[in-house]
XYZ file of C-alpha atoms in Angstrom:
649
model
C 94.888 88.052 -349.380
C 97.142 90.489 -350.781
C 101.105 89.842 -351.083
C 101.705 92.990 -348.892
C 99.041 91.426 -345.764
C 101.011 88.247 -346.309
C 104.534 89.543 -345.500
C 103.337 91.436 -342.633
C 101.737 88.061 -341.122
C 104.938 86.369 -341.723
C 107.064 89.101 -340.241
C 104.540 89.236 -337.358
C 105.211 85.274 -337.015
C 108.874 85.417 -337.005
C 109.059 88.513 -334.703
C 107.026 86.086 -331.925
C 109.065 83.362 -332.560
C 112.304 85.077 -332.054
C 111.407 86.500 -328.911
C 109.837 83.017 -327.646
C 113.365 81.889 -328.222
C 115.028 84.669 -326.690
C 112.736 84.003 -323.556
C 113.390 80.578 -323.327
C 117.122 81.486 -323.879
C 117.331 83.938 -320.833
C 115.724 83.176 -317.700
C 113.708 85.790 -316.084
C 116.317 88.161 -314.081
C 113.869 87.635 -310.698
C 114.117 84.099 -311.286
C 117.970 83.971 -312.376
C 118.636 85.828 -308.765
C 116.540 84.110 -306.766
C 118.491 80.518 -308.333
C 121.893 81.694 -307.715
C 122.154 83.170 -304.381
C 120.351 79.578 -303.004
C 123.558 77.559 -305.033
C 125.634 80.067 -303.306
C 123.738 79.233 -300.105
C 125.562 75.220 -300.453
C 129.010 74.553 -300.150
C 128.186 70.656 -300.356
C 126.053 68.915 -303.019
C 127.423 64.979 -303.789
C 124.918 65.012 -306.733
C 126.921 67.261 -308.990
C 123.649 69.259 -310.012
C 124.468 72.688 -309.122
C 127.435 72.690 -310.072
C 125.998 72.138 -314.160
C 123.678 75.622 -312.751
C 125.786 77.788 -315.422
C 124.742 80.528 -318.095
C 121.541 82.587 -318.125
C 119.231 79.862 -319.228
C 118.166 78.678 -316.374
C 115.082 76.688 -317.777
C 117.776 73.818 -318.979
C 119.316 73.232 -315.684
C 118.838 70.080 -314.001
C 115.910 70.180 -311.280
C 114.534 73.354 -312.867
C 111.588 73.757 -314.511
C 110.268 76.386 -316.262
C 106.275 77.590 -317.599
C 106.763 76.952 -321.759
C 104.004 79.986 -321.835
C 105.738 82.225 -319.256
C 109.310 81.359 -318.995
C 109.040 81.501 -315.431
C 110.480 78.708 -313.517
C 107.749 76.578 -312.172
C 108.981 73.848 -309.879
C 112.359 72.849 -308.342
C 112.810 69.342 -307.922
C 116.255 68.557 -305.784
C 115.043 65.270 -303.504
C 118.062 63.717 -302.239
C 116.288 60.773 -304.156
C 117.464 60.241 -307.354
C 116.938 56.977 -309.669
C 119.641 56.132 -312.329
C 120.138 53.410 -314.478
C 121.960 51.021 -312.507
C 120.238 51.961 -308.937
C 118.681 54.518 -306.620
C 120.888 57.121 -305.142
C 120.871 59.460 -302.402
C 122.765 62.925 -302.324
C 123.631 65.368 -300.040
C 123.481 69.130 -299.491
C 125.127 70.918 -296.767
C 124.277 74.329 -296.254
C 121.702 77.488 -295.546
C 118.070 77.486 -297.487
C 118.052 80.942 -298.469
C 115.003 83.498 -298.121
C 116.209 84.002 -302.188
C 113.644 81.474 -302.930
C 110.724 83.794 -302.626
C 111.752 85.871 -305.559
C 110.584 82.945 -307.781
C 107.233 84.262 -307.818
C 105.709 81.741 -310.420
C 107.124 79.146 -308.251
C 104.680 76.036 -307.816
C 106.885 73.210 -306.242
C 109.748 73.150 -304.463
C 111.078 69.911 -303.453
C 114.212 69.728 -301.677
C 113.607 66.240 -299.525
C 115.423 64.148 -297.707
C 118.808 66.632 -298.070
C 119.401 66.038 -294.169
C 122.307 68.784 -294.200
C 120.231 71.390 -295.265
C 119.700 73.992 -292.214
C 117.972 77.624 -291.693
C 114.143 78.287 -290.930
C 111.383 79.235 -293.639
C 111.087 82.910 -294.607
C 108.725 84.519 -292.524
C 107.025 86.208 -295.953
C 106.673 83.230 -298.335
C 102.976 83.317 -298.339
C 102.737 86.830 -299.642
C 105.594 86.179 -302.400
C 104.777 82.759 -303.775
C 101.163 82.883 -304.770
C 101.491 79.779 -307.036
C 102.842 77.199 -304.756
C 100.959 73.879 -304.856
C 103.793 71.622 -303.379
C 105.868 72.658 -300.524
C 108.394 69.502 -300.303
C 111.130 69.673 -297.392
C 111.130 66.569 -295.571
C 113.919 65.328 -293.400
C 115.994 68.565 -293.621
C 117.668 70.251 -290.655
C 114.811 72.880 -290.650
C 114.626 74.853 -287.374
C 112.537 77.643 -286.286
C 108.491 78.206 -286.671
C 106.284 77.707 -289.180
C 105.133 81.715 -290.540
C 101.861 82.443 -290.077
C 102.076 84.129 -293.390
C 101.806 80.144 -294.690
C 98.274 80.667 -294.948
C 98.348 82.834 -297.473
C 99.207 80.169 -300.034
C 95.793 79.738 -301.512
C 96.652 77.110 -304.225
C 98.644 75.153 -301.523
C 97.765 71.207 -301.901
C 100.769 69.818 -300.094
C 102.648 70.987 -297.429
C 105.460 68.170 -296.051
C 107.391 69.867 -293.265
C 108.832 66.124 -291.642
C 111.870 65.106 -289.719
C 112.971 68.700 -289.464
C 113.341 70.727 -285.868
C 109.993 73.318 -286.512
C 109.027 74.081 -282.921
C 106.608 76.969 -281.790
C 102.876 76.809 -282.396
C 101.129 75.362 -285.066
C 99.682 78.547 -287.526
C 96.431 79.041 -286.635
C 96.060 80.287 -290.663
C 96.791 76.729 -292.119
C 93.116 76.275 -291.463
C 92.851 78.926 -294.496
C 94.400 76.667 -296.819
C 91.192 75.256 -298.754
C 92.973 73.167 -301.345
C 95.237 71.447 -299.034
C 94.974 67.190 -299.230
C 98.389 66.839 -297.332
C 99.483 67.986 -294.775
C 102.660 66.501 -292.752
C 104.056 67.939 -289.930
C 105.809 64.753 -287.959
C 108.573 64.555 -286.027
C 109.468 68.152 -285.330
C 109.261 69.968 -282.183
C 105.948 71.659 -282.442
C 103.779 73.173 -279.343
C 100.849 73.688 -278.523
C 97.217 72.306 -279.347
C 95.563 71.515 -282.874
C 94.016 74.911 -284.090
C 90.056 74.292 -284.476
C 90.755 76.107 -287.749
C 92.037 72.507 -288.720
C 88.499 71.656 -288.818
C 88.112 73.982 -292.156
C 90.328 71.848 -294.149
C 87.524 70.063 -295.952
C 89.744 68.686 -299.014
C 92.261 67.216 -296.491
C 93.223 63.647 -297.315
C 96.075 62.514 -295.373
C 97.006 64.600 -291.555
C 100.272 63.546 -290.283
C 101.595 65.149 -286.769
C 102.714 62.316 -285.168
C 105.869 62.451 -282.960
C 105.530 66.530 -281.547
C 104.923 67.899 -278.152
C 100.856 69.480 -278.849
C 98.489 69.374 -276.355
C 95.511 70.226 -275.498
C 91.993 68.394 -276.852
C 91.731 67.190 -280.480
C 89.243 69.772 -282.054
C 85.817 68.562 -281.854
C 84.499 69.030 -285.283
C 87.376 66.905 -286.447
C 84.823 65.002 -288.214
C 83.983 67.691 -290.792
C 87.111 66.585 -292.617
C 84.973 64.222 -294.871
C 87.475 63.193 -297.394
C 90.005 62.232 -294.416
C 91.359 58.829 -295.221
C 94.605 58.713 -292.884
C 95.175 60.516 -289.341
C 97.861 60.293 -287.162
C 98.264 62.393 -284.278
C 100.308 59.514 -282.487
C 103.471 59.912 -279.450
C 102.246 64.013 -278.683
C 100.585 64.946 -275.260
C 96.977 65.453 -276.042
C 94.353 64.624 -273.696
C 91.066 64.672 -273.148
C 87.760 62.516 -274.434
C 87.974 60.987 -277.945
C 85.123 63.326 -279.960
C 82.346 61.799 -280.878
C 82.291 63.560 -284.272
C 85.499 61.228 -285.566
C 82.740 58.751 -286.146
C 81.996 61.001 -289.654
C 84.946 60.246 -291.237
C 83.468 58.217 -293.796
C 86.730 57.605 -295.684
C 88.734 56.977 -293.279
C 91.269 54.100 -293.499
C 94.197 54.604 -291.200
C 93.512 56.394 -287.721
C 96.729 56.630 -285.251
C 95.809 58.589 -281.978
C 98.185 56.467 -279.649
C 100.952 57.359 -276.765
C 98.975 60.440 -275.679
C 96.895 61.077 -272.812
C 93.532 60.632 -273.996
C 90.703 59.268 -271.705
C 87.231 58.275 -271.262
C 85.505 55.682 -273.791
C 85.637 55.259 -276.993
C 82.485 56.463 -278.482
C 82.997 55.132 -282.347
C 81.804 53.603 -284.266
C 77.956 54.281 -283.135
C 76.306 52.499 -286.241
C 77.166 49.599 -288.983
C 77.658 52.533 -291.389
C 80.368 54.236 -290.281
C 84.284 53.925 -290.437
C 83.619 50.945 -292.736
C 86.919 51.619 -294.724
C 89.073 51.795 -291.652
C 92.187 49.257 -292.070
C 94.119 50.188 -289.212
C 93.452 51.505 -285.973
C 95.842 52.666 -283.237
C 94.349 53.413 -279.594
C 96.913 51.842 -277.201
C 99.063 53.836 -274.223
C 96.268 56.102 -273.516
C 94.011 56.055 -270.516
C 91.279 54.887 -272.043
C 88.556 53.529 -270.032
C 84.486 51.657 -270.233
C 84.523 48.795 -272.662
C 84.594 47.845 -276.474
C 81.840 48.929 -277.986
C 79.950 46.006 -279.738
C 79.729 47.995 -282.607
C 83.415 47.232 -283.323
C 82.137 44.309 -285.083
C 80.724 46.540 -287.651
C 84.520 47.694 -289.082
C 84.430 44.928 -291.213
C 87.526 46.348 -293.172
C 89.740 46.397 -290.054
C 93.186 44.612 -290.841
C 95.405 45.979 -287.381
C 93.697 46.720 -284.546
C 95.317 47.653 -280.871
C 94.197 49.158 -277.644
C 96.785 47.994 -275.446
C 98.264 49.459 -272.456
C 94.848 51.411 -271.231
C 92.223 50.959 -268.518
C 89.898 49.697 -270.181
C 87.345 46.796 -268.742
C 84.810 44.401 -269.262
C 84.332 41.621 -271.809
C 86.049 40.889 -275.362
C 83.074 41.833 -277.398
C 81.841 38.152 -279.317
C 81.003 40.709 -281.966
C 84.964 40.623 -282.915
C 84.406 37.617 -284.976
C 83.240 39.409 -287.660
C 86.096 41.023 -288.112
C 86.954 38.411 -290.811
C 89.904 40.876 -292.309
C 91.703 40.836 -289.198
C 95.448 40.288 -288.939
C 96.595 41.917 -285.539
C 94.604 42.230 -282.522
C 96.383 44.090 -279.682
C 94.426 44.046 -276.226
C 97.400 43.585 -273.752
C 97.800 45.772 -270.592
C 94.298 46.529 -269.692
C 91.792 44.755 -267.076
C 89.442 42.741 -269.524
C 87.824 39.678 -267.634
C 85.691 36.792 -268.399
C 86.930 34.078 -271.471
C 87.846 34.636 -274.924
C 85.223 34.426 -277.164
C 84.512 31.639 -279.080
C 84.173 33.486 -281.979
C 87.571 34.484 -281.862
C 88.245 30.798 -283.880
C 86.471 32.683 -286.934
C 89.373 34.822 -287.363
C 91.260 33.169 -290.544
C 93.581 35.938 -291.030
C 94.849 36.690 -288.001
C 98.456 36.095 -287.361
C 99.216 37.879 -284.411
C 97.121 37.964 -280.791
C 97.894 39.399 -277.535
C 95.767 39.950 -274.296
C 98.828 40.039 -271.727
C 98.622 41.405 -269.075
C 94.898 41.405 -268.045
C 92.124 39.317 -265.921
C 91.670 36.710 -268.552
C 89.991 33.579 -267.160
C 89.970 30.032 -268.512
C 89.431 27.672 -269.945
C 90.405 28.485 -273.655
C 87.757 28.021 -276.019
C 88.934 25.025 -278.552
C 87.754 27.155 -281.624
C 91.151 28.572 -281.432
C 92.634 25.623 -282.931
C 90.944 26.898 -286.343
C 93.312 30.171 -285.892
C 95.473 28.657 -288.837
C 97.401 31.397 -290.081
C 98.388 32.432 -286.537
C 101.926 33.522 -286.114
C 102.021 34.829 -282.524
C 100.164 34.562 -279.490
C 100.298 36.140 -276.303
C 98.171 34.962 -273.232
C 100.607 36.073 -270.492
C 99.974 36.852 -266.834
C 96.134 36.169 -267.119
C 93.795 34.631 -264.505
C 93.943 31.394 -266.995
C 95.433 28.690 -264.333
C 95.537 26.611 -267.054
C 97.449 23.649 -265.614
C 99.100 22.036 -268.837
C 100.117 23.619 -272.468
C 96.958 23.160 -274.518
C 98.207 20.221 -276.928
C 96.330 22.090 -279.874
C 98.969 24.869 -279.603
C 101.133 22.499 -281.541
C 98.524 21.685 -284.185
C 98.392 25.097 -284.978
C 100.330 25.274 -288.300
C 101.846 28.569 -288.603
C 102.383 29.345 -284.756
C 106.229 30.076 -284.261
C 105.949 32.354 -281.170
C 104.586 31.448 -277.762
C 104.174 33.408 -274.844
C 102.500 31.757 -271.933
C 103.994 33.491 -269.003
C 102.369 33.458 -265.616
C 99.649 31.289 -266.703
C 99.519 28.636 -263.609
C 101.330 25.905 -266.063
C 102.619 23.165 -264.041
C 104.806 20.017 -264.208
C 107.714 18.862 -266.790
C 107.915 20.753 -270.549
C 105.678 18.877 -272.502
C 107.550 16.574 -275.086
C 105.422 17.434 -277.566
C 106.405 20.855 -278.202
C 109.695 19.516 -279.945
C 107.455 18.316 -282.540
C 105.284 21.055 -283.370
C 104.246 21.676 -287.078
C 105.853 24.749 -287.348
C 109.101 25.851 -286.114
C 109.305 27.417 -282.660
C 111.073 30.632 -282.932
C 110.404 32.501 -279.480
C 108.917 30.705 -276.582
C 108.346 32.043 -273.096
C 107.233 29.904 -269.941
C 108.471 32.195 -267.661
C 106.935 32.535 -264.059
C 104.938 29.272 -263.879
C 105.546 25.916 -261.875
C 107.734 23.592 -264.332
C 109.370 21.088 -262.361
C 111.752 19.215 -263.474
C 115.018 19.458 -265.956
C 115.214 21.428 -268.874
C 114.804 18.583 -271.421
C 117.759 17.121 -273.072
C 115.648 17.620 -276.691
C 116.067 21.217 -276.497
C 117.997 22.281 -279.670
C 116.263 19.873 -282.123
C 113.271 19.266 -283.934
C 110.831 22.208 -284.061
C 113.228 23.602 -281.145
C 116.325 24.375 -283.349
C 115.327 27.720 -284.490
C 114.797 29.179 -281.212
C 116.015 32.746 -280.742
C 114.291 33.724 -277.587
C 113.756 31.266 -274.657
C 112.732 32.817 -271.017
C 112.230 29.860 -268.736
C 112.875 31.897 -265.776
C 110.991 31.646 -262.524
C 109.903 28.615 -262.226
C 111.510 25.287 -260.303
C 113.474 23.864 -262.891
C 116.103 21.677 -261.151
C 118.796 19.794 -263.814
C 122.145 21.101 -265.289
C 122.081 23.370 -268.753
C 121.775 20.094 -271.232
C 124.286 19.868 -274.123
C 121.825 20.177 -276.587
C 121.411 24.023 -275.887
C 124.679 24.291 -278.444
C 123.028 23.443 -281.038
C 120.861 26.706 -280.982
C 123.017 28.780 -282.855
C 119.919 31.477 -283.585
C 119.649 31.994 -280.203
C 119.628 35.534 -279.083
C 117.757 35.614 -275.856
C 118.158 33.518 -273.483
C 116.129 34.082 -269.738
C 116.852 30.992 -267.006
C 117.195 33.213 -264.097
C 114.926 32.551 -261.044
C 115.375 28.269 -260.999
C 117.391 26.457 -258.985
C 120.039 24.867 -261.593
C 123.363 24.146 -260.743
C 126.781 22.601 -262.424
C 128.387 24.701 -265.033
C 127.222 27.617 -267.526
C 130.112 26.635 -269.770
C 127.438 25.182 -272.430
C 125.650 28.438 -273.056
C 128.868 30.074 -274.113
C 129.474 27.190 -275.888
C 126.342 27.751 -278.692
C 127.595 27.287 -281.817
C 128.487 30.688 -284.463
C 125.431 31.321 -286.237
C 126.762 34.992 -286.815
C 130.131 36.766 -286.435
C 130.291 37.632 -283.317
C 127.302 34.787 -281.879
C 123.521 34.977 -281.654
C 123.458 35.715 -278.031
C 123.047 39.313 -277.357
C 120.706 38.998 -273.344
C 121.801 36.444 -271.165
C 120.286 36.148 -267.830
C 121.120 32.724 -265.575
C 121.073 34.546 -262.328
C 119.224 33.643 -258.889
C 120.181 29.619 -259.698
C 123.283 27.797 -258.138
C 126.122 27.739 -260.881
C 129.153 26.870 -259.328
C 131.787 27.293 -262.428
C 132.183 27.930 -266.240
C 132.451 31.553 -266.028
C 135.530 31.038 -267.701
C 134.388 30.516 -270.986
C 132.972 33.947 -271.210
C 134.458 35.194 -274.442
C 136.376 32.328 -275.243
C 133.705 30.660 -277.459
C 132.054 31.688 -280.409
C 129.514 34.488 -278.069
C 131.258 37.439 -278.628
C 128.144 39.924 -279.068
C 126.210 39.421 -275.649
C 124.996 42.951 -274.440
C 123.532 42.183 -271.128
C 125.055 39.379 -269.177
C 123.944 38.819 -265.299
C 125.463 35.947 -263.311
C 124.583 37.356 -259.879
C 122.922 35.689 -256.639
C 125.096 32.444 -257.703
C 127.892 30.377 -255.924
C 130.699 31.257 -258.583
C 134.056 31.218 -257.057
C 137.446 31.719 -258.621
C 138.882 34.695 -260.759
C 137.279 37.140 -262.685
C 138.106 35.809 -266.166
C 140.109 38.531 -268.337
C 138.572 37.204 -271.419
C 135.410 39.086 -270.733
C 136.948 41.875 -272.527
C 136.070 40.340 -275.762
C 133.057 41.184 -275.048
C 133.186 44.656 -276.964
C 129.377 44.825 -277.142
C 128.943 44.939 -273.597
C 126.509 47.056 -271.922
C 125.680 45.804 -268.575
C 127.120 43.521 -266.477
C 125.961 41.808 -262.870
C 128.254 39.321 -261.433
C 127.350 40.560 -257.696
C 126.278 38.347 -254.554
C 128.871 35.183 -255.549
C 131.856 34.437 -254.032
C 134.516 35.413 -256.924
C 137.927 36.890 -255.676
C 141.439 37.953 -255.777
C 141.557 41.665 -258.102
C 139.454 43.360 -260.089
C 141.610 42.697 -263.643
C 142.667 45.830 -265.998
C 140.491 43.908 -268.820
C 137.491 45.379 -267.655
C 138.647 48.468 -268.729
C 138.412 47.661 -272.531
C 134.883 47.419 -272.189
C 134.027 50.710 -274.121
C 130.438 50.422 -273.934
C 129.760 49.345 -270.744
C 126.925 51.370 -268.941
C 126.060 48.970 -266.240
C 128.622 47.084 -263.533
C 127.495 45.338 -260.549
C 130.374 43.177 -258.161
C 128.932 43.586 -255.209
C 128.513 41.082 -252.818
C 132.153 38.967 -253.309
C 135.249 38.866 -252.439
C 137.592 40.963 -254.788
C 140.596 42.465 -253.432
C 143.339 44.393 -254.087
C 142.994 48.087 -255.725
C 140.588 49.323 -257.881
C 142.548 49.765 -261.456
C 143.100 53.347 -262.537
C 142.148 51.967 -265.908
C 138.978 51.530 -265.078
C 138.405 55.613 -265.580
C 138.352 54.443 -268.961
C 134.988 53.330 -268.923
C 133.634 57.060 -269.872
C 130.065 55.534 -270.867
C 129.683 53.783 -267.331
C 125.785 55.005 -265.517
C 125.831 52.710 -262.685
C 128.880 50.909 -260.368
C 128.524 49.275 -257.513
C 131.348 47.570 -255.818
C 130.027 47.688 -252.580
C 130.921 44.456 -249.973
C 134.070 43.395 -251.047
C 138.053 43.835 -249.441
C 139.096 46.672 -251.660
C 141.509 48.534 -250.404
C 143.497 52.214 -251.261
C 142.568 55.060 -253.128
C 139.876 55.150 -255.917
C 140.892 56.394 -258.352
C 140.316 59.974 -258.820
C 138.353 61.436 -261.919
C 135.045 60.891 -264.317
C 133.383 58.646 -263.774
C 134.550 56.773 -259.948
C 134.254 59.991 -258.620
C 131.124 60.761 -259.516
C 129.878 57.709 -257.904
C 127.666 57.812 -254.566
C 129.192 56.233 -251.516
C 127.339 53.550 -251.585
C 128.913 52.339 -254.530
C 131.690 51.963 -252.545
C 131.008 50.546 -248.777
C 131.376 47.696 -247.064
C 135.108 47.987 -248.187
C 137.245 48.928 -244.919
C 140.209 49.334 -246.869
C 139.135 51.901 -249.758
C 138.879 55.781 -249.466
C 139.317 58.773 -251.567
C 136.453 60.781 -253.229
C 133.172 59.872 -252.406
C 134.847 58.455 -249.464
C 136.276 59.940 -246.587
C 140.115 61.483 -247.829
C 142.921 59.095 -247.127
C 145.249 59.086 -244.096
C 148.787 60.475 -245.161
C 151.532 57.545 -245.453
C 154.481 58.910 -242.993
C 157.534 57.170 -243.515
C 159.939 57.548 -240.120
């Protein structure tokens, strides 16, 4: 090679190189635009990144980044989500996502998630100016507005998260053109309209979220050409119509959510061994399904959760279930299944939560449950199981820590045994049964100590609250309502401080024959009780002014006693109450003008007393009915007839 082709190879060499630095120096003037009128867009970022967006290299600003070959930016990453050294922080943007974006036309991502102040609506162009786009990230913005059709037009589109923004109109009948799309998640906006059968074209889809719209109409019935489908969830819209048969095809399927719709008929999956047999979880319930389980259930051998509550559907719990061996939650409440449980239920070894409520469940139980030792919870309420007596293998169970046998014929004393059961009781119900008896004086120790949720209510329960209840200081439900106890309620508001303001937050002792202790209400450690009802008692006395500690307060139900003298001014600090119910006593005097205070209040009823004089006139006692007010001669004003003018002689 001669000296002069050698010079002009290094000259050509250095000539590229400075203009490779030059372009990575300067960003391209489409791109440089396109950057600066979006930061001009936000008047609020708490990350500090656009404000470092300074100079003409764009390519070296954070979230920005740019094709080494081209110079063209190439993805904008601005999640709210950003990890640091010490720990994960999330920032804010306020402000308008400008149309300015499409002039990136090189652009390939563009994530701006979770920035919940950012508003405006997608341009309706961007599929005919961002031909490169493969990730379209804007999740949990303040989005509004349709989705373009002109969204279809992004060929090399693989993932399109719209989420937790306010998109309503129709879904795009052209996303069905997007032949490279694997995700595509659409949830909890305000979209209309039914599921374009173009859906059915998306043959590289993996994950379909559009949970938590308003679509209707049927799901498309070739749904099952989407043969690399592993997770669906078309949950809380209003479809309707059968289940199609075709979403037996969806071979990789592992998560299917089609639940709170409208969908009826049967359920005509899985027709053979073969198919589904990667499906974990599967969510069918508040639908009006109907026919039975198929047998072939037993076939989804991979099923983990599992729930078809709150349909109509009938028949027998297949036997075929116990080969589910995978199985953690089983969900059949709310439906009209008959006959037993199956014995082969017992084979279950993972299970750890159960519940057939609410159906035509007859006895007796097998005993193979008793080998059901990783369960957690089980429900067999309001079944046909007239079981008589607590099965004394309920206690032997080693992991069991929440019982519900409501309504399930249960007669006699509470067994002593359940104070000693293996595992700590954490919720029990034996509401609506026929214990006799007292509540036992054990209650509070042992395996009882833990409680948080106890509904004894409606049965024939006879004795005083015992002492013992004090020592549950986890307890945040507590149901006696519907017995006949008597004596005082002081106890209950006597529990010991677990938590700032108490455990209890639902407290129900009503239809029973307390006499006194209402006047520990917010004198003891319960401060955070949200729903208190005392009515259909014999209560007497005043109506204690230290309820107003009760700042948590929601409703309230001290009707149908015999409490008197004036309705106290302290009622009127209760900021959240929504719910107040005195009828049915003896309260006199005026109704407070403070008690206009109570802006939040939904439902009064002070009917049946000896009120007397005007109510007090504005939101919300005028707004009341009149019923809310009879049955007291002496009151009037607005609802209520006008009052007689006062003439003074």
């Amino acid at each position: 090679m001669t000296i002069e082709l050698l010079w002009v190879v290094l000259i050509t060499i250095l000539t590229f190189g400075e203009a490779n630095t030059r372009l990575k120096e300067v960003c391209n003037p489409s791109d440089l635009k396109g950057l600066t009128i979006f930061k001009s867009g936000i008047h609020v970022d708490t990350s500090g990144r656009l404000a470092k967006w300074v100079g003409g290299n764009c390519c070296n600003w954070e979230g920005i980044s740019c094709d080494n070959r081209t110079g063209r930016v190439a993805e904008i990453n601005l999640s709210a989500f950003i990890s640091s050294d010490d720990s994960p922080f999330q920032a804010q943007m306020e402000g308008l996502f400008s149309s300015s974006i499409t002039l990136l036309a090189s652009l390939q991502v563009l994530d701006l998630g979770g920035l919940s102040g950012l508003s405006g609506t997608l341009p309706k162009s961007i599929g005919f100016h961002l031909p490169e786009l493969r990730r379209l990230v804007l999740y949990g913005n303040n989005l509004s507005g349709a989705i373009p059709e002109s969204i279809g037009k992004l060929s090399k589109l693989e993932e399109l998260v719209l989420p937790e923004n306010k998109f309503s109109g129709l879904l795009p009948s052209s996303l069905g053109s997007l032949k490279n799309l694997k995700r595509l998640s659409l949830y909890s906006n305000r979209l209309l309209g039914s599921m374009p059968d173009s859906f059915t074209n998306l043959t590289s889809l993996v994950y379909l979220d559009l949970h938590d719209n308003s679509l209707t109409g049927h799901i498309p019935q070739r749904i099952g050409q989407l043969q690399v489908l592993e997770e669906l969830d078309l949950s809380s819209n209003f479809l309707a119509g059968n289940l199609p048969p075709s979403l037996a095809n969806l071979t990789s399927i592992s998560v299917m959510c089609l639940d709170t719709n409208y969908l009826e008929g049967p359920i005509p999956f899985p027709s053979s061994s073969a198919q589904m047999s990667s499906l974990r979880l599967l969510r069918l319930h508040t639908n009006h399904l109907t026919g039975k389980i198929p047998p072939t259930f037993g076939d989804l051998v991979s099923l983990q959760r599992f729930s078809l509550a709150n349909n109509k559907l009938e028949g027998a719990i297949p036997a075929s279930f116990g080969n589910l061996s995978a199985l953690g939650e089983l969900y059949l409440n709310g439906n009209q299944f008959s006959g037993q449980i199956p014995k082969s239920v017992g084979q279950l070894s993972q299970l750890i939560l159960f519940n057939v409520s609410h159906n035509m469940i007859q006895g007796p139980l097998p005993s193979e449950m008793s080998s059901l030792q990783n369960i957690q919870a089980l429900d067999l309420s309001f079944n046909l199981l007239s079981l008589t007596s607590i099965p004394k293998w309920l206690v032997e169970l080693p992991s069991l820590s929440r019982i519900y046998l409501a309504g399930c014929g249960i007669q006699g004393n509470i067994p002593v045994f359940l104070r000693s059961t293996l595992s700590p009781i954490q919720e029990l119900d034996l509401s609506a049964n026929n214990l006799t008896g007292s509540i036992p004086t054990w209650l509070g120790v042992g395996s009882l100590a833990q409680l948080y949720l106890l509904n004894l209510s409606r049965n024939s329960l006879v004795s005083k609250i015992p002492y013992s209840v004090t020592n549950l200081h986890d307890l945040g439900v507590l149901d006696l309502h519907g017995n006949k106890l008597s004596g005082s309620m002081s106890r209950v508001f006597e529990i010991g401080q677990g938590f700032p303001d108490g455990s209890l937050t639902y407290l129900d002792l009503s239809d029973n024959k307390f006499s006194s202790g209402m006047e520990q209400i917010g004198v003891g450690a319960q401060r955070g009780i949200q729903l208190l009802n005392l009515s259909n008692n014999i209560l007497h006395g005043r109506f204690p002014t230290s309820i107003e500690r009760l700042k948590l307060l929601q409703s309230l139900d001290l009707s149908s006693n015999k409490l008197g003298f004036n309705l106290p001014e302290a009622v009127a600090n209760l900021s959240m109450l929504e719910t107040l119910k005195l009828e049915k006593n003896r309260f006199a005097g005026k109704i407070p003008n403070e008690f206009l205070k109570l802006r939040k209040l939904k439902q009064l009823d002070l009917s049946d007393n000896l009120l007397v004089g005007e109510i007090p006139v504005g939101k919300p006692l005028s707004d009341f009915p009149q019923s809310s007010y009879s049955g007291n001669r002496g009151l009037c004003g607005k609802p209520l007839p006008p009052c007689k003018p006062t003439w003074f002689g």
